[in-house]
CSV table of C-alpha atoms and ligand atoms in Angstrom, one decimal:
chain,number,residue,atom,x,y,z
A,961,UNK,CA,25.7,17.8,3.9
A,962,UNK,CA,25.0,14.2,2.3
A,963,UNK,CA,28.8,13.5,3.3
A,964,UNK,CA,27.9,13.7,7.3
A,965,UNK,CA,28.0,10.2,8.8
A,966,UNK,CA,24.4,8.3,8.7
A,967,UNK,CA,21.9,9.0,11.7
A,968,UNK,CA,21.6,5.3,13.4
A,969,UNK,CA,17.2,5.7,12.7
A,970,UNK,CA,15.4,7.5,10.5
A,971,UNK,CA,11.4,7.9,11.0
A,972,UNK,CA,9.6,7.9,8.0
A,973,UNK,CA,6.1,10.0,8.1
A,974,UNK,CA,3.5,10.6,5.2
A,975,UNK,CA,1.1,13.6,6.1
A,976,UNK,CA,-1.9,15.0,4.0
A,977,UNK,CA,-3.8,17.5,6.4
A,978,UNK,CA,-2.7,16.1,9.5
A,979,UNK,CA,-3.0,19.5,11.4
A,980,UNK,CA,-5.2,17.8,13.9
A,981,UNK,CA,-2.5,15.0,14.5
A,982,UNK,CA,0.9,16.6,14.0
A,983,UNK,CA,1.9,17.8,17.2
A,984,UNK,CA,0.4,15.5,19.1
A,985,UNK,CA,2.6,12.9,16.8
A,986,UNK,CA,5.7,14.5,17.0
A,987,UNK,CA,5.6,15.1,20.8
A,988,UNK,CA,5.6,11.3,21.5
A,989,UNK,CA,7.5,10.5,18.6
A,990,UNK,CA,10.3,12.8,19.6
A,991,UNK,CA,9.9,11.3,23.5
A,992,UNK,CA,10.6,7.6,22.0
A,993,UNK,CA,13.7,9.0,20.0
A,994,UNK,CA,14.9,10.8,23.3
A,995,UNK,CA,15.3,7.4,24.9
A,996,UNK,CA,16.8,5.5,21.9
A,997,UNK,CA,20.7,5.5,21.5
A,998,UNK,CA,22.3,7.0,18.6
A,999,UNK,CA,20.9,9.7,16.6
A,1000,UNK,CA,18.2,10.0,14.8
A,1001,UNK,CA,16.1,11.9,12.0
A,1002,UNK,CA,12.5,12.6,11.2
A,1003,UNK,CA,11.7,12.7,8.1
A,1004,UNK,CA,7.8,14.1,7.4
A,1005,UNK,CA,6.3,14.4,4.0
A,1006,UNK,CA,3.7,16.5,3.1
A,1007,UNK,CA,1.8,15.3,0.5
A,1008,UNK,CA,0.1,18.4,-0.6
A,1009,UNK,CA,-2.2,19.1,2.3
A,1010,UNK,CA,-4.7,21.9,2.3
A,1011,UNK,CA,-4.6,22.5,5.8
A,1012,UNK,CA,-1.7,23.9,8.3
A,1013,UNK,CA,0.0,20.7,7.9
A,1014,UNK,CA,3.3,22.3,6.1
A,1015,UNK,CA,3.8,25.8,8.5
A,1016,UNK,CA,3.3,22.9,11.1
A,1017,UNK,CA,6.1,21.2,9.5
A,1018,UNK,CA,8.6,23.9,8.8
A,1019,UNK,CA,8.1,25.7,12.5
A,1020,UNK,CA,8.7,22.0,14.1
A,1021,UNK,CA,12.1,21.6,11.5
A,1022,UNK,CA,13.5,25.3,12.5
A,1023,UNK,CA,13.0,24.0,16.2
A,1024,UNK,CA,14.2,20.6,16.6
A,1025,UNK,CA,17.4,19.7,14.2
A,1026,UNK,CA,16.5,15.8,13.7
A,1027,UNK,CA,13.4,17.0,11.9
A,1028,UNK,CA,14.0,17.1,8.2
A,1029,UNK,CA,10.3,18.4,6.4
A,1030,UNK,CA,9.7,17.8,2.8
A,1031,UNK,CA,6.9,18.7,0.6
A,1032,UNK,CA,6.0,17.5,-2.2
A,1033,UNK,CA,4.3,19.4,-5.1
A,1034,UNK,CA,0.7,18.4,-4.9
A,1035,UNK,CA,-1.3,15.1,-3.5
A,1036,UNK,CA,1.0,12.0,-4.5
A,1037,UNK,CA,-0.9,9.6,-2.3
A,1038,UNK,CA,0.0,7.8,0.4
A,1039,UNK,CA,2.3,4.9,-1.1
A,1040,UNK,CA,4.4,7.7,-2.9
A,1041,UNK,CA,4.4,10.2,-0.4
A,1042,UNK,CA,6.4,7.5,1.7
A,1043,UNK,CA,8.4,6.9,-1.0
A,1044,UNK,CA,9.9,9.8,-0.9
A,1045,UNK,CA,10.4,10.3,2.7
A,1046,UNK,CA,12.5,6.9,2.0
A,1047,UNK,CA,14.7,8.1,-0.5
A,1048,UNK,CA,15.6,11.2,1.2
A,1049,UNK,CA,16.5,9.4,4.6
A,1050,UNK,CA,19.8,8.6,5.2
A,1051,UNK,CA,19.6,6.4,8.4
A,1052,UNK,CA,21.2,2.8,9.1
A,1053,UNK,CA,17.6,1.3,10.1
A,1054,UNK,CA,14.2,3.4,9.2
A,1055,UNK,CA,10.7,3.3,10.5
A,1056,UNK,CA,7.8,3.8,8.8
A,1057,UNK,CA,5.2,5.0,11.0
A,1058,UNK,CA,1.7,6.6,10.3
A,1059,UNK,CA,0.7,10.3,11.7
A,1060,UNK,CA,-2.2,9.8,13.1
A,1061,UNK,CA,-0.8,7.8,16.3
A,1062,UNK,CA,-2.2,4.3,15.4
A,1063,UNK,CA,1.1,3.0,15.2
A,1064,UNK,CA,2.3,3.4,18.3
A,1065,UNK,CA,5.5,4.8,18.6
A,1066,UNK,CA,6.5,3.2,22.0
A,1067,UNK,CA,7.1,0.1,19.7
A,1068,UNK,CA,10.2,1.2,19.1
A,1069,UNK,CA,12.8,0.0,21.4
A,1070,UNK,CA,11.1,-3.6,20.7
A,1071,UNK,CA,11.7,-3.5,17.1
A,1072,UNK,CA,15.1,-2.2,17.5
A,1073,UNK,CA,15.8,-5.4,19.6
A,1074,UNK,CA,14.9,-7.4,17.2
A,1075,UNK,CA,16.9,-6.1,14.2
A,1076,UNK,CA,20.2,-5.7,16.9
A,1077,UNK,CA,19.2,-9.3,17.0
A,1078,UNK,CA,19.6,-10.0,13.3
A,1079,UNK,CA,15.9,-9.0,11.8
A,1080,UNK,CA,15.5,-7.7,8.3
A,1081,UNK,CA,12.5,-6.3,9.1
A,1082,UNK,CA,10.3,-5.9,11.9
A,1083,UNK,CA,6.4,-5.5,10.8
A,1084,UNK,CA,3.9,-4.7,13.1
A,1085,UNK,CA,0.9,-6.6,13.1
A,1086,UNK,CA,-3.0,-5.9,14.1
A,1087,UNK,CA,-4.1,-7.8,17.0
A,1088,UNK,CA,-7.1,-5.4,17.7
A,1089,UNK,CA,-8.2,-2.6,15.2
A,1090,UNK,CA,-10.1,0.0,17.9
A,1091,UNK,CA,-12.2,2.3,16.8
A,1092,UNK,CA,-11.9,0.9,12.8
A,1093,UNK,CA,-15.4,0.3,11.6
A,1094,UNK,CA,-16.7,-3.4,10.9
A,1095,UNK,CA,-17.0,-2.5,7.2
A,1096,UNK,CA,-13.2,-1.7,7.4
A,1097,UNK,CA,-11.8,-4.9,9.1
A,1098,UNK,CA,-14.4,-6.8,6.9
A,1099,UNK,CA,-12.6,-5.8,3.6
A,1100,UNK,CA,-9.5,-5.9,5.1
A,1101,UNK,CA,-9.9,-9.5,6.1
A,1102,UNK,CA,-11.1,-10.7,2.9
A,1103,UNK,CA,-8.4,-8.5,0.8
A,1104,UNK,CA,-5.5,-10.5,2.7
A,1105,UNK,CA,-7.2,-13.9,2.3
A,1106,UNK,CA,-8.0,-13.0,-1.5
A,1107,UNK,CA,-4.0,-11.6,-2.0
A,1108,UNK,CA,-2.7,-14.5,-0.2
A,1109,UNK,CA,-4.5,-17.2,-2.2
A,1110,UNK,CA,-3.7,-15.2,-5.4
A,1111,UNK,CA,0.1,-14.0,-5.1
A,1112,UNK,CA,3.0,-16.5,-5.0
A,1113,UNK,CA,4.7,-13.6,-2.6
A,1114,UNK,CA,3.7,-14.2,1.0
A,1115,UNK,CA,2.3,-11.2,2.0
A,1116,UNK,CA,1.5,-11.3,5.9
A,1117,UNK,CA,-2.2,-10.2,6.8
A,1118,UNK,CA,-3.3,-7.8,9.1
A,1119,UNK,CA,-0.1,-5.3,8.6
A,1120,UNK,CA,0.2,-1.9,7.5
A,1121,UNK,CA,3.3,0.0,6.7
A,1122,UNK,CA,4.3,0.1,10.5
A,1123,UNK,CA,7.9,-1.4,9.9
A,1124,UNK,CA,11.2,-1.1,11.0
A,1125,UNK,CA,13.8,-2.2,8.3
A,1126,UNK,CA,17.5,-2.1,7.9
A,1127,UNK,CA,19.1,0.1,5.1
A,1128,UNK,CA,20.6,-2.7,3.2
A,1129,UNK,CA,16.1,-4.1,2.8
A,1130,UNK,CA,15.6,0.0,2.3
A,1131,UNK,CA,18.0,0.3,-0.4
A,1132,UNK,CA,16.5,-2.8,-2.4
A,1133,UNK,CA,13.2,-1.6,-1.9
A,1134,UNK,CA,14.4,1.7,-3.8
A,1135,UNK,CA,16.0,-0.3,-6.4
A,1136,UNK,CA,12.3,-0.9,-7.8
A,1137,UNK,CA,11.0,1.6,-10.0
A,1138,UNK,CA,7.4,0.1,-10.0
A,1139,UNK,CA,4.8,3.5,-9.5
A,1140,UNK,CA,1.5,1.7,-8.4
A,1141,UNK,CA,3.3,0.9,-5.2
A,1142,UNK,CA,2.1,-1.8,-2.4
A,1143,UNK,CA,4.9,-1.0,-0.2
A,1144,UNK,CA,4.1,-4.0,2.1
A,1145,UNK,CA,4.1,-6.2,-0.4
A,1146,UNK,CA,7.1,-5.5,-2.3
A,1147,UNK,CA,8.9,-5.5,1.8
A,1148,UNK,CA,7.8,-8.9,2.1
A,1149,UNK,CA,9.0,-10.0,-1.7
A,1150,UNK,CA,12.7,-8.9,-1.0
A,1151,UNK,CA,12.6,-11.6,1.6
A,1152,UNK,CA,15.6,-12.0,4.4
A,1153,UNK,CA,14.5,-12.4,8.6
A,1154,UNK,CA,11.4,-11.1,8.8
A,1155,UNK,CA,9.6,-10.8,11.6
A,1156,UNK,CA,5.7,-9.6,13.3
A,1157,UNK,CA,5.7,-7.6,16.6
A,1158,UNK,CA,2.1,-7.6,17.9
A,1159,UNK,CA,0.1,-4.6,18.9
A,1160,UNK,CA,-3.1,-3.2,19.4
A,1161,UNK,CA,-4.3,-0.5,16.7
A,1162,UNK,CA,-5.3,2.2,18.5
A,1163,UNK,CA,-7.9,4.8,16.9
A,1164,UNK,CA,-7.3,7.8,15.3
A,1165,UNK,CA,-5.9,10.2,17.3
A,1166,UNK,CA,-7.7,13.0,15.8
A,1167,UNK,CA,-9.1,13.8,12.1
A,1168,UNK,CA,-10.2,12.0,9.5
A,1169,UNK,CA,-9.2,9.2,7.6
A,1170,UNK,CA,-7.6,9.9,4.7
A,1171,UNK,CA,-8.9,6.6,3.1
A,1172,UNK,CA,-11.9,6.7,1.6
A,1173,UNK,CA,-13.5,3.9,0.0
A,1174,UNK,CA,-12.5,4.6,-3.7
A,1175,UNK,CA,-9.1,5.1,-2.0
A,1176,UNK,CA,-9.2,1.6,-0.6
A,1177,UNK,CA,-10.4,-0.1,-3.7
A,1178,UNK,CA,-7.3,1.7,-6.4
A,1179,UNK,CA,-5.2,0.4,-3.4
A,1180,UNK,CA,-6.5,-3.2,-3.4
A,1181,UNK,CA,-6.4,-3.2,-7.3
A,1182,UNK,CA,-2.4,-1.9,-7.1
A,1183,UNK,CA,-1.9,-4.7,-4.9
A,1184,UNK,CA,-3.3,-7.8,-6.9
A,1185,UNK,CA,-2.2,-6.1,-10.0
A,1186,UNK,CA,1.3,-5.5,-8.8
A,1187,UNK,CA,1.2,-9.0,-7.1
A,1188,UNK,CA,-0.2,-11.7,-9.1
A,1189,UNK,CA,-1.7,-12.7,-12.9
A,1190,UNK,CA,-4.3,-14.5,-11.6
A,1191,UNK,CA,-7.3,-12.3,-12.8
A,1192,UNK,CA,-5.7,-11.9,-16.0
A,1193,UNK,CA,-5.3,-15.9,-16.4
A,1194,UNK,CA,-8.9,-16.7,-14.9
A,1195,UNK,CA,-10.4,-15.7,-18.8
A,1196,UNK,CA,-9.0,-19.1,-19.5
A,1197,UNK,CA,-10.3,-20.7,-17.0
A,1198,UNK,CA,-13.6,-19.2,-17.9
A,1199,UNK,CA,-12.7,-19.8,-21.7
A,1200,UNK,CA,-12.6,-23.8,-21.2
A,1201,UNK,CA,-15.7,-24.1,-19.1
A,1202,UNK,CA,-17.4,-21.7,-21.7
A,1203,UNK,CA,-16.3,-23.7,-24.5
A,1204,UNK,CA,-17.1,-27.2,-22.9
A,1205,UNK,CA,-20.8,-25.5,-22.3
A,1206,UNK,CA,-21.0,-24.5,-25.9
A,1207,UNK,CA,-20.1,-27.7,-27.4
A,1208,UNK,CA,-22.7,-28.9,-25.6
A,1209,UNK,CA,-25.3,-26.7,-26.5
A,1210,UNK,CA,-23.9,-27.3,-30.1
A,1211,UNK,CA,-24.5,-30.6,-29.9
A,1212,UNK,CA,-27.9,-30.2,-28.0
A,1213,UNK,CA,-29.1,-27.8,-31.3
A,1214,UNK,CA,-27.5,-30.4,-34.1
A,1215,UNK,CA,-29.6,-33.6,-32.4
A,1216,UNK,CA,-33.3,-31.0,-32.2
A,1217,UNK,CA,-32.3,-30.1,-36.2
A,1218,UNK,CA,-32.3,-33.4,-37.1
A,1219,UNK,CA,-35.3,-35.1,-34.8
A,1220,UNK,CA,-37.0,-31.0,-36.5
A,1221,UNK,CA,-37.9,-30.1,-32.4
A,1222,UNK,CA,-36.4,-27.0,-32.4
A,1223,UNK,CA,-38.1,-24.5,-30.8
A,1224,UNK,CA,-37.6,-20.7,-31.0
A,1225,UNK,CA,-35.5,-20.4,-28.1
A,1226,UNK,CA,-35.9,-16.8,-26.8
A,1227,UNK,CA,-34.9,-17.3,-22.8
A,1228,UNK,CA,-31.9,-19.6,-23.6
A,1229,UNK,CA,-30.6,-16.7,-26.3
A,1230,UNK,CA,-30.6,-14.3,-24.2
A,1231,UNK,CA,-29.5,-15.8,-21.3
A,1232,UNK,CA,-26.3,-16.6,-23.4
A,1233,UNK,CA,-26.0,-13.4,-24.6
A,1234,UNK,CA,-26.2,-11.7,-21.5
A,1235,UNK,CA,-24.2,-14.2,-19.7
A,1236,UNK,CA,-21.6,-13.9,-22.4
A,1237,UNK,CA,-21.8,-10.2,-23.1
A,1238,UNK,CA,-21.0,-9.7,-19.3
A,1239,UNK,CA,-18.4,-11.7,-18.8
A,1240,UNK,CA,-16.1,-10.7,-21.9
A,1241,UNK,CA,-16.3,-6.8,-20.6
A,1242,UNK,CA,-15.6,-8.0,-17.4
A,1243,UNK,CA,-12.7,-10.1,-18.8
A,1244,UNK,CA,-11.6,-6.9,-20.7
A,1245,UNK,CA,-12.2,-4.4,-17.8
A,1246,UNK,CA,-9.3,-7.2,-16.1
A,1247,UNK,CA,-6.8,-6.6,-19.6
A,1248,UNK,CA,-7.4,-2.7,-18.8
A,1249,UNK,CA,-6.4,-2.4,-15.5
A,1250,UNK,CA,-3.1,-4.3,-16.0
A,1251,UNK,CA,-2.6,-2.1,-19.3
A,1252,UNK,CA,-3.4,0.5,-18.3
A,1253,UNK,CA,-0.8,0.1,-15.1
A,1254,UNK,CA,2.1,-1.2,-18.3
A,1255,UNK,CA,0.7,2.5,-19.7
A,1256,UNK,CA,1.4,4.5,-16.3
A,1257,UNK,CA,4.9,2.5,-15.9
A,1258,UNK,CA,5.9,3.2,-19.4
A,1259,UNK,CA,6.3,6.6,-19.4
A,1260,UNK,CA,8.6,6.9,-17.1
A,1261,UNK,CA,7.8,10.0,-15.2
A,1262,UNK,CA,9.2,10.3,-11.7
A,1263,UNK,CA,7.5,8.7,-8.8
A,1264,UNK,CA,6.6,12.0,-7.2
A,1265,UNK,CA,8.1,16.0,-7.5
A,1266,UNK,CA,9.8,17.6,-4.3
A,1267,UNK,CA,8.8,21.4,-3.6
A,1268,UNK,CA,10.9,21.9,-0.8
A,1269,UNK,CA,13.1,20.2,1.7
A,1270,UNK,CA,13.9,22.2,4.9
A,1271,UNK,CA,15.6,21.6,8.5
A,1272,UNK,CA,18.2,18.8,9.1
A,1273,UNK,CA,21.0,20.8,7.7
A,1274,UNK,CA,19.5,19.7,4.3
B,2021,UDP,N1,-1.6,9.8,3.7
B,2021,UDP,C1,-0.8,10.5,2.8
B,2021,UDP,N2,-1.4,10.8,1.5
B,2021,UDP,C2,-2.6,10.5,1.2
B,2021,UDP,C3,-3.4,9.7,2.2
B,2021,UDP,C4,-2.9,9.4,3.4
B,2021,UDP,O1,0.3,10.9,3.0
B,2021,UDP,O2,-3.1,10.8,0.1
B,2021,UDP,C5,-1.0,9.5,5.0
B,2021,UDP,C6,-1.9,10.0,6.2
B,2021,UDP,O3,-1.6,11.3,6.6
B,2021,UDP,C7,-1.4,9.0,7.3
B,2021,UDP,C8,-1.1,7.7,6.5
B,2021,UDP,O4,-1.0,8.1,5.1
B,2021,UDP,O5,-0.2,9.4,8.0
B,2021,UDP,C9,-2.3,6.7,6.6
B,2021,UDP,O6,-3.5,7.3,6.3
B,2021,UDP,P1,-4.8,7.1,7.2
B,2021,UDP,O7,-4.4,7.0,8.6
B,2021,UDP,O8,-5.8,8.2,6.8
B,2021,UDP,O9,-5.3,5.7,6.6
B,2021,UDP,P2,-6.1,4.6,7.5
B,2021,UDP,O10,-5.4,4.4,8.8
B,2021,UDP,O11,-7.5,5.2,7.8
B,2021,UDP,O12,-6.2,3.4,6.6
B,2022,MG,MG1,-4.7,5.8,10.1
């Protein structure tokens, strides 16, 4: 039924084993949409959970006609299991909204104001993170300050993928075929009125987080990677000061030949080496992780596979 007119909102919702979370989600999420003019669709994504997560899905579809389930073949991740629930939408303006309630959806009138106001995009942005650990916000603070100084795009800090944005900033942002995916980031880069709400992160409402720390860190490297050619420039930067300290050690050896005071030299060798040796793999472990990105992007394969799509009249 593609040809039906467009629901005014579409919610966007990435799941992987949010069993815990689900109901508990769509019970307020459906209360907000009760109260919001126009119709509207839920769009969930399961991105290959384990647990009860899809039967959770599908039950809640057969019940409630705005609910639209999808599920995708296997794990994706979270940046591609979103992606999909944005290409399958089909509302005027979509949210993009966690499971696990830290996004509040109560937000929602507000951000609709704004955009009936003439907003691209409304982003919501951390004022307190409750119930995140300090090791958490610690990263997170320096990962914005060290994206911001690095990428020419103004990425704002503190912001997850808690956004409202209108179909014409959707469509753009599905125009891009890039597969390491910082959605944020590539929001902010189409540009137009963009604006923060506030809020307070709430903890998770139940489970676990589905971020571990080697999770955190691919997602950090996406970002700069997708974002900037800083780290790939910096050998460079190393290069010249290397070469200015070489030249003088050149010139250092040349003078003890000719006044015959050279000594063996042992500590300064391998302190060279060392120092050397370290920074080239470094510098190539950089080359690698854009390559191998250029690699991923060159073959071409789709962004993610669908299994099913039920409920919604889809
Ligand atoms: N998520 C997903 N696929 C993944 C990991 C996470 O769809 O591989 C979803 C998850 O179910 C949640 C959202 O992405 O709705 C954010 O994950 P989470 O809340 O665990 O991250 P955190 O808030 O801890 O950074
Ligand atoms: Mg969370």
């Amino acid at each position: 039924m593609t040809d039906a007119p467009r629901p005014a909102l579409s919610v966007v919702v990435p799941c992987f084993d949010e069993e815990g979370v689900f109901p508990a989600f769509l019970a307020r999420m459906t209360a907000v949409l009760d109260r919001i003019e126009g119709a509207s669709e839920i769009v969930v994504v399961d991105d290959g959970s384990r647990d009860a997560t899809w039967r959770l899905m599908a039950e809640a579809s057969a019940r409630d006609p705005r609910i639209v389930a999808v599920r995708l073949m296997r794990n994706h991740g979270h940046q591609l299991a979103l992606t999909a629930g944005l290409s399958i939408c089909r509302g005027e303006r979509v949210l993009i909204i966690d499971a696990d309630l830290q996004d509040p959806p109560e937000l929602l009138p507000d951000m609709m104001a704004r955009l009936d106001a003439g907003a691209d995009v409304v982003y919501g942005q951390r004022r307190e993170r409750a119930g995140e650990s300090l090791f958490k916000r610690l990263t997170a603070a320096a990962f914005y300050r060290l994206i911001g100084r690095m990428s020419d795009v103004e990425i704002p800090p503190d912001t997850g993928d808690f956004r409202l944005v209108t179909r014409r900033v959707l469509d753009m942002l599905l125009a891009m075929p890039e597969r390491h995916r910082f959605i944020r980031g590539m929001v902010a880069w189409v540009g137009g009125r963009q604006e923060p709400i506030a809020y307070d992160r709430a903890p998770r409402a139940a489970g676990e987080s589905k971020y571990p720390v080697s999770k955190m860190i691919r997602f950090a490297a996406d970002a700069i990677t997708g974002f900037s050619v800083v780290p790939l420039l910096a050998s460079m930067t190393i290069g010249w000061i290397m070469a200015a300290v070489g030249f003088a050690f050149f010139v250092y050896s040349i003078v003890g030949w000719l006044m015959h005071s050279n000594l063996p030299g042992w500590t300064s060798l391998m302190a060279a080496i060392g120092l050397l040796g370290g920074m080239q793999f470094l510098m190539l472990g950089v080359i690698g992780a854009y390559l191998g990105r250029l690699y991923d992007q060159s073959k071409g394969r789709p962004l993610f596979l669908i299994r099913d799509i039920v409920g919604g009249g889809r």
